[in-house]
Coordinates of C-alpha atoms and ligand atoms in Angstrom, one line a residue:
X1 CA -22.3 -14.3 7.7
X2 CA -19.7 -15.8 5.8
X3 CA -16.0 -15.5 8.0
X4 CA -14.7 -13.3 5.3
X5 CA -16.1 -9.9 3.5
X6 CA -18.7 -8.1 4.0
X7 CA -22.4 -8.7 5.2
X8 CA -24.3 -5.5 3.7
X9 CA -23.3 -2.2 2.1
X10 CA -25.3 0.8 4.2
X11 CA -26.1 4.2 2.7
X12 CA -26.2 6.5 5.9
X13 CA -28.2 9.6 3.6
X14 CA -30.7 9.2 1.2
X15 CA -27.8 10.6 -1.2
X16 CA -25.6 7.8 -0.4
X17 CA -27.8 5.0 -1.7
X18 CA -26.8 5.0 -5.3
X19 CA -23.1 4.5 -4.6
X20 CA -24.0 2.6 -1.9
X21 CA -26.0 0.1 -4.8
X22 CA -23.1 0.4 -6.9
X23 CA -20.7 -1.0 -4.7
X24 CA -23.3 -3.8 -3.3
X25 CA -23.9 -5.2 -6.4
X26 CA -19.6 -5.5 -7.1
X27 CA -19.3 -7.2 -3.5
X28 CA -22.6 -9.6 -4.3
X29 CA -24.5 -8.4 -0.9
X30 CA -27.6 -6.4 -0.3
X31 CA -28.1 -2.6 0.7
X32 CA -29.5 -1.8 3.7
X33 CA -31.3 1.6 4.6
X34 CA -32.0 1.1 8.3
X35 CA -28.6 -0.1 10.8
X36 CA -31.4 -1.6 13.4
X37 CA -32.2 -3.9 10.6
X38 CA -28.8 -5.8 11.7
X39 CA -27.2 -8.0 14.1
X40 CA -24.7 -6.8 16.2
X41 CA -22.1 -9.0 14.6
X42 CA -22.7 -8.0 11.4
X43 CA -19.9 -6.6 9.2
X44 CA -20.8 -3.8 7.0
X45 CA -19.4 -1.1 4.6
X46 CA -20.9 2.1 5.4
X47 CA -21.1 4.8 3.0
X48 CA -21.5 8.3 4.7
X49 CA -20.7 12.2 4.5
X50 CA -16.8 11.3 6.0
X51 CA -16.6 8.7 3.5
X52 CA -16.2 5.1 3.5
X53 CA -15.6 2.9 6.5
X54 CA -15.7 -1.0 7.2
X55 CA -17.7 -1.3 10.6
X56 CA -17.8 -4.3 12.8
X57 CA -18.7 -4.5 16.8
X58 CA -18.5 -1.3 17.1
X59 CA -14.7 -0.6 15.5
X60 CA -14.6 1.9 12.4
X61 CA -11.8 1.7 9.8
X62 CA -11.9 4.5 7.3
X63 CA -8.5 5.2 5.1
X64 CA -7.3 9.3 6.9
X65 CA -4.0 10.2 4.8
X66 CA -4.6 13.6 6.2
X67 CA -3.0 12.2 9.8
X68 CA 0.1 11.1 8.2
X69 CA 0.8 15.2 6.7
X70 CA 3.6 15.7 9.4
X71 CA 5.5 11.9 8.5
X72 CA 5.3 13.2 4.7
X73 CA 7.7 16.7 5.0
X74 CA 10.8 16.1 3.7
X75 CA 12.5 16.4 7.4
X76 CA 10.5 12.9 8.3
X77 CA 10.5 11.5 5.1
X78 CA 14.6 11.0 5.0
X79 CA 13.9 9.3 8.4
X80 CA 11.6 6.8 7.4
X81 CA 12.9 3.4 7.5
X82 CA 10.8 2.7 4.5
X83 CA 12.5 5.7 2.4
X84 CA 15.6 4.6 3.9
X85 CA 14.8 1.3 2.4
X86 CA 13.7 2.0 -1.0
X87 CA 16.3 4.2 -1.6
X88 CA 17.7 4.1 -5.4
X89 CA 20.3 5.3 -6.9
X90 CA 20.2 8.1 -10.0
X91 CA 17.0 9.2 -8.8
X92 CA 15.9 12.1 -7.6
X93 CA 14.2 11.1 -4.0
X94 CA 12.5 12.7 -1.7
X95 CA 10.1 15.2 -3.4
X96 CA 8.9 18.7 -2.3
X97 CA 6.2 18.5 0.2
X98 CA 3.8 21.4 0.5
X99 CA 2.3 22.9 -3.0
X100 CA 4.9 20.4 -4.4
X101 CA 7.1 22.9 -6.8
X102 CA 8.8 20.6 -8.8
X103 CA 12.6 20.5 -8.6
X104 CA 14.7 22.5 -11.1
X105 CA 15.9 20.3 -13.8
X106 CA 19.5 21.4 -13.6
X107 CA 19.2 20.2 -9.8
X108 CA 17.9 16.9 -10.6
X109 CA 21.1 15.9 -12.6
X110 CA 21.7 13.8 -16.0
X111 CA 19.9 11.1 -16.5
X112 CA 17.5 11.1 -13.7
X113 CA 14.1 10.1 -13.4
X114 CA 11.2 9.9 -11.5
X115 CA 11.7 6.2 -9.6
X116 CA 9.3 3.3 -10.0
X117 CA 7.8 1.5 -7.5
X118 CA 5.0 -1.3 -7.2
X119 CA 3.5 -2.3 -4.2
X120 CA 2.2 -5.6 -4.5
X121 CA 0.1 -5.7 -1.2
X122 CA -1.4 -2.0 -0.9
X123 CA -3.7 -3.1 2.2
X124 CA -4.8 0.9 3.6
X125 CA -2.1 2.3 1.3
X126 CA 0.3 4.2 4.1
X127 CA 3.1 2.9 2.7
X128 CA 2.3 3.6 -0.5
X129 CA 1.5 7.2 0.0
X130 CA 5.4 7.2 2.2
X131 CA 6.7 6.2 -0.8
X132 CA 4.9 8.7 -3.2
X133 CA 6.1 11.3 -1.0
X134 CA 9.3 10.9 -1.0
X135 CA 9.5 11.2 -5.2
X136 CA 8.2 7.8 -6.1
X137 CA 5.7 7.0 -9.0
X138 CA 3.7 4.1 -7.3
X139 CA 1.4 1.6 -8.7
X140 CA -1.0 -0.6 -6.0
X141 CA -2.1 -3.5 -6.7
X142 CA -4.9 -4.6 -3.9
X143 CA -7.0 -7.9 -4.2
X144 CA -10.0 -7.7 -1.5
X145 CA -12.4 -5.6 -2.9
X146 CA -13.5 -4.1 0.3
X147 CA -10.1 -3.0 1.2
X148 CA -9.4 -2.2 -2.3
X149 CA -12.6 0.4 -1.8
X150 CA -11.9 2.1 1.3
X151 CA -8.5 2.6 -0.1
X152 CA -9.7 4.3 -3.6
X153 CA -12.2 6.4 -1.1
X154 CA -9.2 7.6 0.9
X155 CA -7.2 8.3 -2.1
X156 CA -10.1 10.2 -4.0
X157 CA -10.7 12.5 -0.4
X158 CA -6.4 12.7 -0.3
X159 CA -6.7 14.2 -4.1
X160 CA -8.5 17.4 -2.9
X161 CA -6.2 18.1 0.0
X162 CA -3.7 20.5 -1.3
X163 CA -0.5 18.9 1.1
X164 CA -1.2 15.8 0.1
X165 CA -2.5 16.0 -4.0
X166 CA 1.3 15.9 -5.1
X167 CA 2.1 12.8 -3.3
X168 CA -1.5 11.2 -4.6
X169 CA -1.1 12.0 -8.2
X170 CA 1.7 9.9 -8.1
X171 CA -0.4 6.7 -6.9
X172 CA -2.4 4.6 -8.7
X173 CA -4.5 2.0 -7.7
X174 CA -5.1 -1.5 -9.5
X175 CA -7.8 -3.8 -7.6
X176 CA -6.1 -6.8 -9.1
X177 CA -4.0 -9.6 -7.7
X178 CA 0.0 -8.4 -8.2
X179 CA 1.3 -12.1 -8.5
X180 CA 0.8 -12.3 -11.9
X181 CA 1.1 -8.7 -12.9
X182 CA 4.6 -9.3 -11.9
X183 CA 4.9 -12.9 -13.0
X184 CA 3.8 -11.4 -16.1
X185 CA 6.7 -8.9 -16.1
X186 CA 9.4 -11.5 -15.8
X187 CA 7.7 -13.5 -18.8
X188 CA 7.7 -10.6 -21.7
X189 CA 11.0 -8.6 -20.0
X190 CA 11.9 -4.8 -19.7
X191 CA 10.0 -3.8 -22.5
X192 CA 6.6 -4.2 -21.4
X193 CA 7.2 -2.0 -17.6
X194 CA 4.0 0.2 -16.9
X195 CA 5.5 3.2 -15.3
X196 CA 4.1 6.3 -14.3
X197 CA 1.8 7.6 -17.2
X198 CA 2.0 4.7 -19.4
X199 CA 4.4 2.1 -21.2
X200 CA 8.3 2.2 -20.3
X201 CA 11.4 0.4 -21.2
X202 CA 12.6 -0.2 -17.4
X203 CA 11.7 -3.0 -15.3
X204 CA 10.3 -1.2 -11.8
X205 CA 12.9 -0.1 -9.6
X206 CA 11.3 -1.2 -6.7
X207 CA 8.7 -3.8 -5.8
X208 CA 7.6 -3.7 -2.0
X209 CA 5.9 -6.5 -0.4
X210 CA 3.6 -6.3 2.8
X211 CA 1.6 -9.2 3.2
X212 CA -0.9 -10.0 6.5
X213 CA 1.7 -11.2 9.3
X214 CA -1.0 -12.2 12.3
X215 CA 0.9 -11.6 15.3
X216 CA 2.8 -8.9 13.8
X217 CA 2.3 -5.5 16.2
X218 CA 1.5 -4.7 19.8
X219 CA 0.1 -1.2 19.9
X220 CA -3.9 -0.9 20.7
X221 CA -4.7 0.9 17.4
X222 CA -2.8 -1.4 15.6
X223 CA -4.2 -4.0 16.6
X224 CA -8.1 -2.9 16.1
X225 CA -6.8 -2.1 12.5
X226 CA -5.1 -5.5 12.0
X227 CA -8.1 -7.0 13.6
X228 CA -10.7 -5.1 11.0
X229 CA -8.5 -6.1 8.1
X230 CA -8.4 -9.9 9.3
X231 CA -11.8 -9.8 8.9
X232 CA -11.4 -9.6 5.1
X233 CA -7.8 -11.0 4.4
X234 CA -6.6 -14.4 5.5
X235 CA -2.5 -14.5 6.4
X236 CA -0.2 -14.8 3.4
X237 CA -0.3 -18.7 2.5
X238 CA 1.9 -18.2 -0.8
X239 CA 4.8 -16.4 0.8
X240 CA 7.1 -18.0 -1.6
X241 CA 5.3 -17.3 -4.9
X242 CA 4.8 -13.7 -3.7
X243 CA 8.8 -13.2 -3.7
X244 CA 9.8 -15.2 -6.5
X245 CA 7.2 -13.1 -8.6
X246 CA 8.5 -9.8 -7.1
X247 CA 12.3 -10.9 -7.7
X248 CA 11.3 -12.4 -11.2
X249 CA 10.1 -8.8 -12.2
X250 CA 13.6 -7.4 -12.4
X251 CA 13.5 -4.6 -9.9
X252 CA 16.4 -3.3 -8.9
X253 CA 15.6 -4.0 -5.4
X254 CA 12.5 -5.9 -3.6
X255 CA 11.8 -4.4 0.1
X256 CA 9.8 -6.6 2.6
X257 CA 8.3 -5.5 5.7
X258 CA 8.8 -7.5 8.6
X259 CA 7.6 -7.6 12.4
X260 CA 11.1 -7.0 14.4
X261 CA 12.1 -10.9 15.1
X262 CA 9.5 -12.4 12.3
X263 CA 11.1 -15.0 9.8
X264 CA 12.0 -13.9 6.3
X265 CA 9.4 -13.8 3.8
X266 CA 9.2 -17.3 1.9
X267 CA 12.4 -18.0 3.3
X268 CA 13.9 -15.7 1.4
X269 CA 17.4 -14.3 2.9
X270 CA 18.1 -10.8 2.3
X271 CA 21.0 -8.9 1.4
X272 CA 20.7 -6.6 3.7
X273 CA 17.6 -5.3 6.3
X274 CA 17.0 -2.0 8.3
X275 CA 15.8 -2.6 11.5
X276 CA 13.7 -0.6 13.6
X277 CA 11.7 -0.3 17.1
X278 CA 8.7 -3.1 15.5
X279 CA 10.0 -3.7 12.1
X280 CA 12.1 -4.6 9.7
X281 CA 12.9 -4.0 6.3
X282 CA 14.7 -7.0 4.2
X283 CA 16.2 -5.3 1.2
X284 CA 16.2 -8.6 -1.9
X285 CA 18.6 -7.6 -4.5
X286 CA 17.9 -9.8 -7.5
X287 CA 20.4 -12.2 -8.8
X288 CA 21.2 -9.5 -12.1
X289 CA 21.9 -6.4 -9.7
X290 CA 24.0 -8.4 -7.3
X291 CA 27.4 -7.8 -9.4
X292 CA 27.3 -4.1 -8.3
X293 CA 25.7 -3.4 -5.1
X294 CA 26.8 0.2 -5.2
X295 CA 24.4 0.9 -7.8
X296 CA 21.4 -0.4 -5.8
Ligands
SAM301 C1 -0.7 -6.0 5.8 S1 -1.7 -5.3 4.5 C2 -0.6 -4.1 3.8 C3 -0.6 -2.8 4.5 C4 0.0 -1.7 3.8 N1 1.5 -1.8 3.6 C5 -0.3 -0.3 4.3 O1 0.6 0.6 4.4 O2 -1.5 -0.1 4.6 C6 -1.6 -6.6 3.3 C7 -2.5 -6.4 2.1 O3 -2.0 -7.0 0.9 C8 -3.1 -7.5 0.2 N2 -2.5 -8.6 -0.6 C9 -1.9 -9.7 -0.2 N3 -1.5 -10.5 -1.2 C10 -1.8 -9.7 -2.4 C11 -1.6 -10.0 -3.8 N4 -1.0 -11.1 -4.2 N5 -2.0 -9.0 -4.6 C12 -2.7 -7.9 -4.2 N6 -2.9 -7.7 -2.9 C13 -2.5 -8.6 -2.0 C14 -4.1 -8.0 1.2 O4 -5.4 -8.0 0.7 C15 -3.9 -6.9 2.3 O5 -4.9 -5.8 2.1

C-alpha cells in the first residue's frame, strides 16, 4: 500500500455495500466483501452497523461524541481551557446543554450574537463540538478525505442524540483545505464572512488552528489515536502559511493548540497563552484588535 490513505473500503453487511461503493469510488480504492481477503497490514475503512471506523493492525478509530456528554454541561464547559480560550466578548457563551432551550432574549443583552468560529484543522472534530457547546456557530474545514468521512459519520450519529443535536446543529463540515478559504477572506474583506446559516457582514470571531504535532501527547489512547491519524496526515509542513492565512482573515482572535513546552506555531508569538497539564493554548490577536485588548 501507498504510506498514506486508505487500502480498501469494507462493507461488513450486505446493506453496507452501496455506501461502502460510494465512498470507494471518492477515495480511488476498491471494495472488499471478505476481511480474509487482506493482509494484515492493510489499512481499511470499514463501514458497519456502529458506523464508520479506520482499521489498521488491529486498532479501530471511529468518531464517539456521545463519550464527551459529561465535558459538554455547562459546569465543564466554563472549565475548558479551550472555552477559556475562545472566549469573546458581546457574545453570549456557553449555551444550554441538555434539550438546549434557548436563552431568553432579554438575558442575552443588546447587540449580542451568536459567535463565529472556524476551525481550520477539524481532524476528529472534539474540539469543534467543545466549541459548539459552549454557544459557538462553527464551520470545519477538514482536508484528508478519510478523516473528513469518519468525522461527517460521527456528526450524522451525534445529530440523533438528543444531548448532543443542539451542539451539532451548530457545526458544519467543509472537506476542503481552510488555507485559502481564509486567504480568501482577507482578499475580498468583511463582507464576504460565511457565518452560521449563510452570508454575514463580520469577519469570524475566532479562527482555531490544530495542526498534526508528532510527538505531541503521552497518554496510551492518545497515542493509538495520533498513531491512526498519522497514517493519513503528514505533520504540518506550512506552519507559517497556516497562521498568516488565519490572522489575515480578520478574526478577532486566532487560538492555537500547543503540546505543553512545543514551539509556537510558525513562529508566531502570542499575546497571551493558557496553559494547562499537556497543552497550551496561544491566543494571536491580529494587528487591527491589538489597540483594545479589552474587547478581545
Ligand atoms: C491534530 S488534528 C486536529 C484534531 C482536532 N482538533 C480534534 O479535536 O479532533 C489536525 C487535522 O487538521 C487537518 N488539517 C491540517 N491542515 C489543514 C488545512 N490546511 N485545511 C484543512 N484541514 C487541515 C489534518 O488533516 C488533521 O486531520
Amino acid at each position: 500500500m501507498g504510506k498514506r490513505g486508505v487500502d480498501a473500503v469494507l462493507a461488513k453487511r450486505a446493506s453496507d455495500r452501496q455506501r461502502a461503493s460510494s465512498l470507494a469510488c471518492g477515495l480511488g480504492v476498491p471494495v472488499c466483501l471478505d476481511p480474509d481477503e487482506l493482509g494484515p497490514e492493510t489499512t481499511l475503512l470499514v463501514v458497519g452497523a456502529e458506523g464508520l471506523s479506520l482499521e489498521w493492525d488491529g486498532m479501530v478509530l471511529r468518531g464517539d461524541f456521545s463519550r464527551m456528554a459529561r465535558r459538554l454541561r455547562p459546569s465543564g464547559l466554563s472549565h475548558e481551557l479551550l472555552v477559556r480560550a475562545a472566549r469573546v466578548r458581546g457574545h453570549r457563551q456557553v449555551a444550554p446543554s441538555r434539550g438546549e432551550t434557548p436563552e431568553p432574549s432579554s438575558r442575552i443583552g443588546a447587540g449580542s450574537r451568536v459567535p463565529w468560529a472556524i476551525d481550520a484543522t477539524a481532524g476528529m472534530g472534539e474540539d469543534s463540538l467543545l466549541l459548539a457547546a459552549a454557544g459557538f456557530s462553527v464551520d470545519l474545514y477538514e482536508r484528508d478525505p478519510v478523516i473528513a468521512a469518519l468525522l461527517r459519520d460521527a456528526l450524522e450519529r451525534a445529530a440523533e442524540d438528543p444531548l448532543l443535536a443542539g451542539a451539532i446543529g451548530r457545526m458544519r463540515l467543509h472537506e476542503e483545505d481552510s488555507v485559502p478559504v481564509l486567504e480568501g477572506l482577507a482578499c475580498t474583506g468583511p463582507s464576504v464572512g460565511r457565518g452560521p446559516g449563510g452570508p454575514t457582514l463580520s469577519p469570524p470571531d475566532v479562527v482555531f488552528l490544530d495542526p498534526m504535532f508528532p510527538t505531541r501527547q503521552k497518554s496510551a489512547s492518545a497515542k493509538k489515536k495520533l498513531r491512526m491519524i498519522q497514517r493519513l496526515e503528514e505533520p504540518c509542513d506550512a506552519e507559517g502559511r497556516l497562521v498568516g492565512a488565519a490572522l489575515a482573515a480578520g478574526p478577532r482572535k486566532v487560538v492555537v493548540k500547543r503540546p505543553l513546552k512545543g514551539p509556537c506555531l510558525g513562529g508566531v508569538k502570542p499575546a497571551y497563552a493558557l496553559a494547562g497539564k499537556a497543552v497550551r493554548y496561544d491566543c494571536l490577536i491580529p494587528a487591527s484588535m491589538r489597540y483594545d485588548l479589552h474587547n478581545i
